Amino acid sequence: MKVLQFGLSAGVAVVLLCLAAGYLGRLHPAGDSFAVFRPQGALALVLLAGGAVMLAMPGVAAVALGVALITGAPILLSRGAAEAMGGVALYQKNMLDRNDDLAGLEADIRAAAPDILTLQEVSDPNLPLLERLADVLPHRMFCTFEDVGGVAVATRFPPVAGSEICAHGLAAMQVEGPNGRVWLVSVHLNWPWPYGQAAHLKRLLPVIEGLDGPVVIAGDFNMVRWSAALARVRAASRTTAVGPVLGSYVGFGPWMLLPIDQVMAPGGGTAEVRPRLGSDHLGVLARVGI
């Protein structure tokens, strides 16, 4: 019994330390890497709390369950802005550079009838999709980005002449929206620490901050919305996260969907997932307020 109690206490301590590290992203990018798995950490604490009850450890159970609720409840209870339901429709998709279902993806985009389309991993084989959608999304721009494929924006709104901006993993275009001019931005960030996301974001934040006027920004950020990195993106773009939190990356299997595809807009909004359609990311269809 003593051995089991010690092992369970040690497990709770390790999970608590990992969860605590996830709140330190402003001090070091490793904190954001821990933050990615905050929901899984909260679930682990719930399970450990159950084990603590079985082993007659009420104090450990109370601590584990309390921290699980504090860290996990805000994610589970996330919601979008209801007033944005009548807003602009945006379809976000990391296509996967080796997408083998472009026809299915095209059909789903047409069925969703978005006003704005943001794409990542737009490789040479994927580029024809933009051309095939030209009848419904006639205005588009594409920016190259590393070997995995570029980023793109397509829209039915007329662009402001000469407004296109290409940066490292970013495509931005200002358009004449229904309520005035607005920037449409597609982003693909590198993987987080120990990879180069922090340095990549440092390059992009001045570009985002320099966009004059309202901004709608979407993409594969390889990061969760509760991270310090995404807080900086929202501050730079003067936007609010579109909710609720949605698992979008399916590469680890259906048991660990990571919510790393994000949509942000001045008035927030609501969102739902779309099928994989040849990718390792689900699509995200959002209604955003500008």
mmCIF file of C-alpha atoms in Angstrom:
data_model
loop_
_atom_site.group_PDB
_atom_site.id
_atom_site.type_symbol
_atom_site.label_atom_id
_atom_site.label_comp_id
_atom_site.label_asym_id
_atom_site.label_seq_id
_atom_site.Cartn_x
_atom_site.Cartn_y
_atom_site.Cartn_z
ATOM 1 C CA MET A 1 0.000 0.000 0.000
ATOM 2 C CA LYS A 2 2.773 2.431 0.944
ATOM 3 C CA VAL A 3 4.527 1.832 -2.375
ATOM 4 C CA LEU A 4 1.324 2.499 -4.323
ATOM 5 C CA GLN A 5 0.653 5.655 -2.344
ATOM 6 C CA PHE A 6 4.189 6.907 -2.945
ATOM 7 C CA GLY A 7 3.963 6.158 -6.669
ATOM 8 C CA LEU A 8 0.636 7.924 -7.006
ATOM 9 C CA SER A 9 1.867 10.962 -5.069
ATOM 10 C CA ALA A 10 4.931 11.114 -7.312
ATOM 11 C CA GLY A 11 2.726 10.921 -10.408
ATOM 12 C CA VAL A 12 0.552 13.778 -9.166
ATOM 13 C CA ALA A 13 3.665 15.849 -8.407
ATOM 14 C CA VAL A 14 5.080 15.314 -11.913
ATOM 15 C CA VAL A 15 1.811 16.279 -13.607
ATOM 16 C CA LEU A 16 1.489 19.357 -11.378
ATOM 17 C CA LEU A 17 5.014 20.473 -12.306
ATOM 18 C CA CYS A 18 4.281 20.001 -16.033
ATOM 19 C CA LEU A 19 1.047 21.976 -15.762
ATOM 20 C CA ALA A 20 2.797 24.742 -13.827
ATOM 21 C CA ALA A 21 5.518 24.917 -16.490
ATOM 22 C CA GLY A 22 2.794 25.508 -19.084
ATOM 23 C CA TYR A 23 2.076 28.907 -17.548
ATOM 24 C CA LEU A 24 5.656 30.125 -17.960
ATOM 25 C CA GLY A 25 5.655 30.725 -21.702
ATOM 26 C CA ARG A 26 6.394 34.429 -21.248
ATOM 27 C CA LEU A 27 9.625 33.510 -19.499
ATOM 28 C CA HIS A 28 10.769 30.779 -21.891
ATOM 29 C CA PRO A 29 9.220 29.203 -25.025
ATOM 30 C CA ALA A 30 9.469 25.773 -23.394
ATOM 31 C CA GLY A 31 6.529 26.853 -21.258
ATOM 32 C CA ASP A 32 4.291 27.023 -24.305
ATOM 33 C CA SER A 33 5.372 23.519 -25.330
ATOM 34 C CA PHE A 34 4.134 22.242 -21.966
ATOM 35 C CA ALA A 35 0.943 24.303 -22.368
ATOM 36 C CA VAL A 36 0.019 22.359 -25.513
ATOM 37 C CA PHE A 37 -0.793 19.327 -23.360
ATOM 38 C CA ARG A 38 -2.734 21.141 -20.630
ATOM 39 C CA PRO A 39 -6.028 19.292 -21.343
ATOM 40 C CA GLN A 40 -4.255 15.931 -21.193
ATOM 41 C CA GLY A 41 -2.565 16.952 -17.944
ATOM 42 C CA ALA A 42 -5.906 17.940 -16.424
ATOM 43 C CA LEU A 43 -7.416 14.607 -17.481
ATOM 44 C CA ALA A 44 -4.451 12.752 -15.956
ATOM 45 C CA LEU A 45 -5.061 14.534 -12.654
ATOM 46 C CA VAL A 46 -8.713 13.501 -12.679
ATOM 47 C CA LEU A 47 -7.683 9.863 -13.126
ATOM 48 C CA LEU A 48 -5.010 10.165 -10.448
ATOM 49 C CA ALA A 49 -7.556 11.737 -8.105
ATOM 50 C CA GLY A 50 -9.732 8.665 -8.546
ATOM 51 C CA GLY A 51 -6.774 6.469 -7.692
ATOM 52 C CA ALA A 52 -6.027 8.580 -4.625
ATOM 53 C CA VAL A 53 -9.584 8.070 -3.366
ATOM 54 C CA MET A 54 -9.193 4.299 -3.767
ATOM 55 C CA LEU A 55 -5.918 4.418 -1.809
ATOM 56 C CA ALA A 56 -7.429 6.473 1.026
ATOM 57 C CA MET A 57 -5.485 9.642 0.186
ATOM 58 C CA PRO A 58 -8.205 12.321 0.375
ATOM 59 C CA GLY A 59 -5.768 15.260 0.551
ATOM 60 C CA VAL A 60 -3.945 14.209 -2.622
ATOM 61 C CA ALA A 61 -7.269 13.551 -4.344
ATOM 62 C CA ALA A 62 -8.582 17.008 -3.442
ATOM 63 C CA VAL A 63 -5.441 18.761 -4.695
ATOM 64 C CA ALA A 64 -5.372 16.779 -7.953
ATOM 65 C CA LEU A 65 -9.057 17.308 -8.677
ATOM 66 C CA GLY A 66 -8.934 20.994 -7.754
ATOM 67 C CA VAL A 67 -5.993 21.727 -10.051
ATOM 68 C CA ALA A 68 -7.632 19.682 -12.837
ATOM 69 C CA LEU A 69 -10.734 21.859 -12.620
ATOM 70 C CA ILE A 70 -8.752 25.114 -12.504
ATOM 71 C CA THR A 71 -6.641 24.210 -15.545
ATOM 72 C CA GLY A 72 -9.114 22.221 -17.619
ATOM 73 C CA ALA A 73 -12.472 23.892 -17.067
ATOM 74 C CA PRO A 74 -11.678 27.130 -18.983
ATOM 75 C CA ILE A 75 -10.763 25.040 -22.035
ATOM 76 C CA LEU A 76 -13.870 22.854 -21.854
ATOM 77 C CA LEU A 77 -16.133 25.865 -21.316
ATOM 78 C CA SER A 78 -14.669 28.022 -24.087
ATOM 79 C CA ARG A 79 -17.263 29.659 -26.278
ATOM 80 C CA GLY A 80 -17.338 32.001 -29.242
ATOM 81 C CA ALA A 81 -19.038 35.349 -29.536
ATOM 82 C CA ALA A 82 -22.702 34.718 -30.312
ATOM 83 C CA GLU A 83 -23.103 38.128 -31.912
ATOM 84 C CA ALA A 84 -20.693 37.102 -34.664
ATOM 85 C CA MET A 85 -23.027 34.420 -36.025
ATOM 86 C CA GLY A 86 -24.205 36.779 -38.740
ATOM 87 C CA GLY A 87 -20.655 37.754 -39.636
ATOM 88 C CA VAL A 88 -18.233 36.773 -42.345
ATOM 89 C CA ALA A 89 -17.534 33.088 -43.099
ATOM 90 C CA LEU A 90 -13.899 31.927 -43.109
ATOM 91 C CA TYR A 91 -12.616 28.457 -43.991
ATOM 92 C CA GLN A 92 -9.194 27.600 -42.530
ATOM 93 C CA LYS A 93 -7.216 24.562 -43.702
ATOM 94 C CA ASN A 94 -3.709 23.161 -43.518
ATOM 95 C CA MET A 95 -3.934 21.142 -46.706
ATOM 96 C CA LEU A 96 -0.926 18.833 -46.111
ATOM 97 C CA ASP A 97 1.654 19.159 -48.855
ATOM 98 C CA ARG A 98 0.834 15.626 -50.074
ATOM 99 C CA ASN A 99 -2.960 16.003 -50.065
ATOM 100 C CA ASP A 100 -4.604 13.144 -51.947
ATOM 101 C CA ASP A 101 -8.212 14.387 -51.834
ATOM 102 C CA LEU A 102 -8.215 17.790 -53.505
ATOM 103 C CA ALA A 103 -11.560 17.025 -55.125
ATOM 104 C CA GLY A 104 -13.143 16.316 -51.749
ATOM 105 C CA LEU A 105 -11.611 19.443 -50.239
ATOM 106 C CA GLU A 106 -12.860 21.563 -53.134
ATOM 107 C CA ALA A 107 -16.360 20.139 -52.744
ATOM 108 C CA ASP A 108 -16.378 20.879 -49.009
ATOM 109 C CA ILE A 109 -15.184 24.448 -49.514
ATOM 110 C CA ARG A 110 -17.892 25.012 -52.096
ATOM 111 C CA ALA A 111 -20.502 23.528 -49.779
ATOM 112 C CA ALA A 112 -19.372 25.799 -46.926
ATOM 113 C CA ALA A 113 -19.445 28.840 -49.255
ATOM 114 C CA PRO A 114 -16.890 30.904 -47.304
ATOM 115 C CA ASP A 115 -16.186 34.569 -47.937
ATOM 116 C CA ILE A 116 -12.538 33.973 -47.025
ATOM 117 C CA LEU A 117 -10.249 30.967 -47.440
ATOM 118 C CA THR A 118 -6.901 30.642 -45.627
ATOM 119 C CA LEU A 119 -4.597 27.780 -46.596
ATOM 120 C CA GLN A 120 -1.230 26.389 -45.506
ATOM 121 C CA GLU A 121 1.087 23.756 -47.002
ATOM 122 C CA VAL A 122 0.091 24.905 -50.466
ATOM 123 C CA SER A 123 2.601 22.805 -52.416
ATOM 124 C CA ASP A 124 2.954 22.660 -56.184
ATOM 125 C CA PRO A 125 0.474 19.751 -56.424
ATOM 126 C CA ASN A 126 -1.986 21.680 -54.204
ATOM 127 C CA LEU A 127 -1.833 24.990 -56.070
ATOM 128 C CA PRO A 128 -4.439 24.024 -58.720
ATOM 129 C CA LEU A 129 -7.121 24.118 -56.017
ATOM 130 C CA LEU A 130 -6.921 27.913 -55.915
ATOM 131 C CA GLU A 131 -7.423 28.075 -59.659
ATOM 132 C CA ARG A 132 -10.392 25.707 -59.539
ATOM 133 C CA LEU A 133 -12.066 27.887 -56.889
ATOM 134 C CA ALA A 134 -11.578 31.092 -58.866
ATOM 135 C CA ASP A 135 -15.251 31.266 -59.813
ATOM 136 C CA VAL A 136 -16.317 31.635 -56.150
ATOM 137 C CA LEU A 137 -13.135 33.071 -54.606
ATOM 138 C CA PRO A 138 -11.665 35.119 -57.460
ATOM 139 C CA HIS A 139 -9.155 37.206 -55.493
ATOM 140 C CA ARG A 140 -6.178 35.303 -54.154
ATOM 141 C CA MET A 141 -2.532 35.552 -53.222
ATOM 142 C CA PHE A 142 0.122 32.948 -52.528
ATOM 143 C CA CYS A 143 3.431 33.222 -50.651
ATOM 144 C CA THR A 144 6.122 30.538 -50.613
ATOM 145 C CA PHE A 145 7.249 29.104 -47.279
ATOM 146 C CA GLU A 146 9.960 26.491 -46.792
ATOM 147 C CA ASP A 147 9.799 23.023 -48.340
ATOM 148 C CA VAL A 148 6.473 22.046 -46.799
ATOM 149 C CA GLY A 149 4.494 24.472 -48.973
ATOM 150 C CA GLY A 150 3.331 28.064 -48.973
ATOM 151 C CA VAL A 151 0.500 30.051 -47.438
ATOM 152 C CA ALA A 152 -2.442 31.541 -49.314
ATOM 153 C CA VAL A 153 -5.512 33.742 -48.977
ATOM 154 C CA ALA A 154 -8.508 33.636 -51.313
ATOM 155 C CA THR A 155 -11.645 35.736 -51.016
ATOM 156 C CA ARG A 156 -14.675 37.081 -52.807
ATOM 157 C CA PHE A 157 -13.975 40.572 -51.447
ATOM 158 C CA PRO A 158 -12.101 42.914 -53.829
ATOM 159 C CA PRO A 159 -8.517 43.587 -52.755
ATOM 160 C CA VAL A 160 -6.997 46.982 -52.103
ATOM 161 C CA ALA A 161 -4.477 47.522 -54.898
ATOM 162 C CA GLY A 162 -0.868 46.988 -53.856
ATOM 163 C CA SER A 163 -1.700 45.808 -50.341
ATOM 164 C CA GLU A 164 -0.313 42.273 -50.612
ATOM 165 C CA ILE A 165 2.390 41.329 -48.110
ATOM 166 C CA CYS A 166 4.484 38.162 -48.079
ATOM 167 C CA ALA A 167 6.604 37.353 -45.035
ATOM 168 C CA HIS A 168 8.157 34.126 -43.738
ATOM 169 C CA GLY A 169 5.095 31.910 -43.328
ATOM 170 C CA LEU A 170 2.604 34.761 -43.707
ATOM 171 C CA ALA A 171 0.367 36.045 -46.499
ATOM 172 C CA ALA A 172 -1.643 39.231 -45.938
ATOM 173 C CA MET A 173 -4.015 41.118 -48.192
ATOM 174 C CA GLN A 174 -6.258 44.085 -47.437
ATOM 175 C CA VAL A 175 -9.734 43.930 -48.952
ATOM 176 C CA GLU A 176 -12.881 45.986 -49.166
ATOM 177 C CA GLY A 177 -15.045 44.108 -46.704
ATOM 178 C CA PRO A 178 -18.765 44.515 -46.028
ATOM 179 C CA ASN A 179 -18.061 47.140 -43.344
ATOM 180 C CA GLY A 180 -14.925 48.733 -44.749
ATOM 181 C CA ARG A 181 -11.334 47.719 -45.303
ATOM 182 C CA VAL A 182 -9.956 44.697 -43.441
ATOM 183 C CA TRP A 183 -6.716 42.705 -43.560
ATOM 184 C CA LEU A 184 -6.962 38.969 -44.271
ATOM 185 C CA VAL A 185 -3.937 37.035 -43.015
ATOM 186 C CA SER A 186 -2.897 33.391 -43.382
ATOM 187 C CA VAL A 187 -0.101 32.145 -41.089
ATOM 188 C CA HIS A 188 1.927 28.962 -40.736
ATOM 189 C CA LEU A 189 4.257 28.922 -37.736
ATOM 190 C CA ASN A 190 7.166 26.558 -37.182
ATOM 191 C CA TRP A 191 6.945 23.909 -34.494
ATOM 192 C CA PRO A 192 7.362 25.095 -30.882
ATOM 193 C CA TRP A 193 10.373 24.698 -28.606
ATOM 194 C CA PRO A 194 12.794 22.971 -28.960
ATOM 195 C CA TYR A 195 12.153 23.945 -32.583
ATOM 196 C CA GLY A 196 12.146 27.476 -33.972
ATOM 197 C CA GLN A 197 8.664 28.828 -33.277
ATOM 198 C CA ALA A 198 9.782 31.574 -30.871
ATOM 199 C CA ALA A 199 12.297 33.021 -33.353
ATOM 200 C CA HIS A 200 9.784 32.691 -36.190
ATOM 201 C CA LEU A 201 7.115 34.538 -34.234
ATOM 202 C CA LYS A 202 9.593 37.270 -33.346
ATOM 203 C CA ARG A 203 10.010 37.904 -37.093
ATOM 204 C CA LEU A 204 6.271 37.973 -37.807
ATOM 205 C CA LEU A 205 4.913 40.017 -34.907
ATOM 206 C CA PRO A 206 6.200 43.368 -36.250
ATOM 207 C CA VAL A 207 4.573 42.582 -39.622
ATOM 208 C CA ILE A 208 1.241 41.763 -37.963
ATOM 209 C CA GLU A 209 1.418 44.772 -35.664
ATOM 210 C CA GLY A 210 2.096 47.043 -38.637
ATOM 211 C CA LEU A 211 -1.175 46.162 -40.392
ATOM 212 C CA ASP A 212 -3.227 49.352 -40.202
ATOM 213 C CA GLY A 213 -6.889 48.691 -39.501
ATOM 214 C CA PRO A 214 -8.990 45.622 -38.635
ATOM 215 C CA VAL A 215 -7.352 42.212 -39.060
ATOM 216 C CA VAL A 216 -8.752 38.718 -39.507
ATOM 217 C CA ILE A 217 -5.963 36.187 -39.007
ATOM 218 C CA ALA A 218 -6.108 32.408 -39.327
ATOM 219 C CA GLY A 219 -3.743 29.539 -39.814
ATOM 220 C CA ASP A 220 -1.822 26.588 -38.506
ATOM 221 C CA PHE A 221 0.001 28.173 -35.568
ATOM 222 C CA ASN A 222 1.318 24.869 -34.199
ATOM 223 C CA MET A 223 0.294 26.277 -30.830
ATOM 224 C CA VAL A 224 -2.751 26.407 -28.572
ATOM 225 C CA ARG A 225 -4.786 29.550 -27.935
ATOM 226 C CA TRP A 226 -4.026 29.690 -24.176
ATOM 227 C CA SER A 227 -0.274 29.991 -24.833
ATOM 228 C CA ALA A 228 1.815 33.116 -24.335
ATOM 229 C CA ALA A 229 2.720 32.991 -28.039
ATOM 230 C CA LEU A 230 -0.901 33.273 -29.186
ATOM 231 C CA ALA A 231 -1.594 35.987 -26.625
ATOM 232 C CA ARG A 232 1.128 38.020 -28.343
ATOM 233 C CA VAL A 233 -0.438 37.371 -31.749
ATOM 234 C CA ARG A 234 -3.841 38.555 -30.519
ATOM 235 C CA ALA A 235 -2.283 41.666 -29.000
ATOM 236 C CA ALA A 236 -0.362 42.471 -32.180
ATOM 237 C CA SER A 237 -3.402 41.924 -34.419
ATOM 238 C CA ARG A 238 -5.922 43.510 -32.024
ATOM 239 C CA THR A 239 -8.135 40.438 -32.289
ATOM 240 C CA THR A 240 -10.095 38.007 -30.144
ATOM 241 C CA ALA A 241 -9.925 34.224 -30.403
ATOM 242 C CA VAL A 242 -12.785 32.583 -32.271
ATOM 243 C CA GLY A 243 -14.275 29.796 -30.173
ATOM 244 C CA PRO A 244 -14.803 27.202 -28.978
ATOM 245 C CA VAL A 245 -11.482 25.346 -28.604
ATOM 246 C CA LEU A 246 -11.455 22.729 -31.378
ATOM 247 C CA GLY A 247 -9.051 19.834 -31.828
ATOM 248 C CA SER A 248 -7.725 20.146 -35.376
ATOM 249 C CA TYR A 249 -4.429 18.228 -35.716
ATOM 250 C CA VAL A 250 -5.120 14.506 -36.053
ATOM 251 C CA GLY A 251 -1.555 13.286 -36.598
ATOM 252 C CA PHE A 252 -1.348 11.728 -33.121
ATOM 253 C CA GLY A 253 -4.595 9.854 -33.610
ATOM 254 C CA PRO A 254 -8.211 10.479 -32.577
ATOM 255 C CA TRP A 255 -7.330 10.152 -28.887
ATOM 256 C CA MET A 256 -5.138 13.279 -28.946
ATOM 257 C CA LEU A 257 -6.541 15.995 -31.199
ATOM 258 C CA LEU A 258 -4.445 19.134 -30.768
ATOM 259 C CA PRO A 259 -6.209 22.533 -31.135
ATOM 260 C CA ILE A 260 -3.437 24.257 -33.101
ATOM 261 C CA ASP A 261 -5.426 25.705 -36.031
ATOM 262 C CA GLN A 262 -6.628 29.133 -34.924
ATOM 263 C CA VAL A 263 -8.924 31.884 -36.181
ATOM 264 C CA MET A 264 -8.823 35.382 -34.662
ATOM 265 C CA ALA A 265 -10.938 38.418 -35.507
ATOM 266 C CA PRO A 266 -11.752 41.841 -34.040
ATOM 267 C CA GLY A 267 -15.184 40.705 -32.887
ATOM 268 C CA GLY A 268 -14.370 37.086 -32.081
ATOM 269 C CA GLY A 269 -16.769 34.548 -33.502
ATOM 270 C CA THR A 270 -17.845 30.927 -33.523
ATOM 271 C CA ALA A 271 -16.356 27.915 -35.268
ATOM 272 C CA GLU A 272 -16.816 24.264 -36.138
ATOM 273 C CA VAL A 273 -14.524 21.611 -37.590
ATOM 274 C CA ARG A 274 -14.676 20.176 -41.096
ATOM 275 C CA PRO A 275 -13.410 16.761 -42.297
ATOM 276 C CA ARG A 276 -9.759 15.814 -42.917
ATOM 277 C CA LEU A 277 -10.109 15.509 -46.700
ATOM 278 C CA GLY A 278 -6.589 14.318 -47.471
ATOM 279 C CA SER A 279 -4.837 16.228 -44.688
ATOM 280 C CA ASP A 280 -3.561 15.568 -41.173
ATOM 281 C CA HIS A 281 -5.545 18.628 -40.050
ATOM 282 C CA LEU A 282 -9.282 19.074 -39.851
ATOM 283 C CA GLY A 283 -10.644 22.186 -41.478
ATOM 284 C CA VAL A 284 -12.117 24.993 -39.387
ATOM 285 C CA LEU A 285 -15.178 26.921 -40.578
ATOM 286 C CA ALA A 286 -15.675 30.130 -38.620
ATOM 287 C CA ARG A 287 -18.158 32.975 -38.498
ATOM 288 C CA VAL A 288 -16.197 36.039 -37.503
ATOM 289 C CA GLY A 289 -17.106 39.525 -36.471
ATOM 290 C CA ILE A 290 -15.148 42.342 -38.165
#
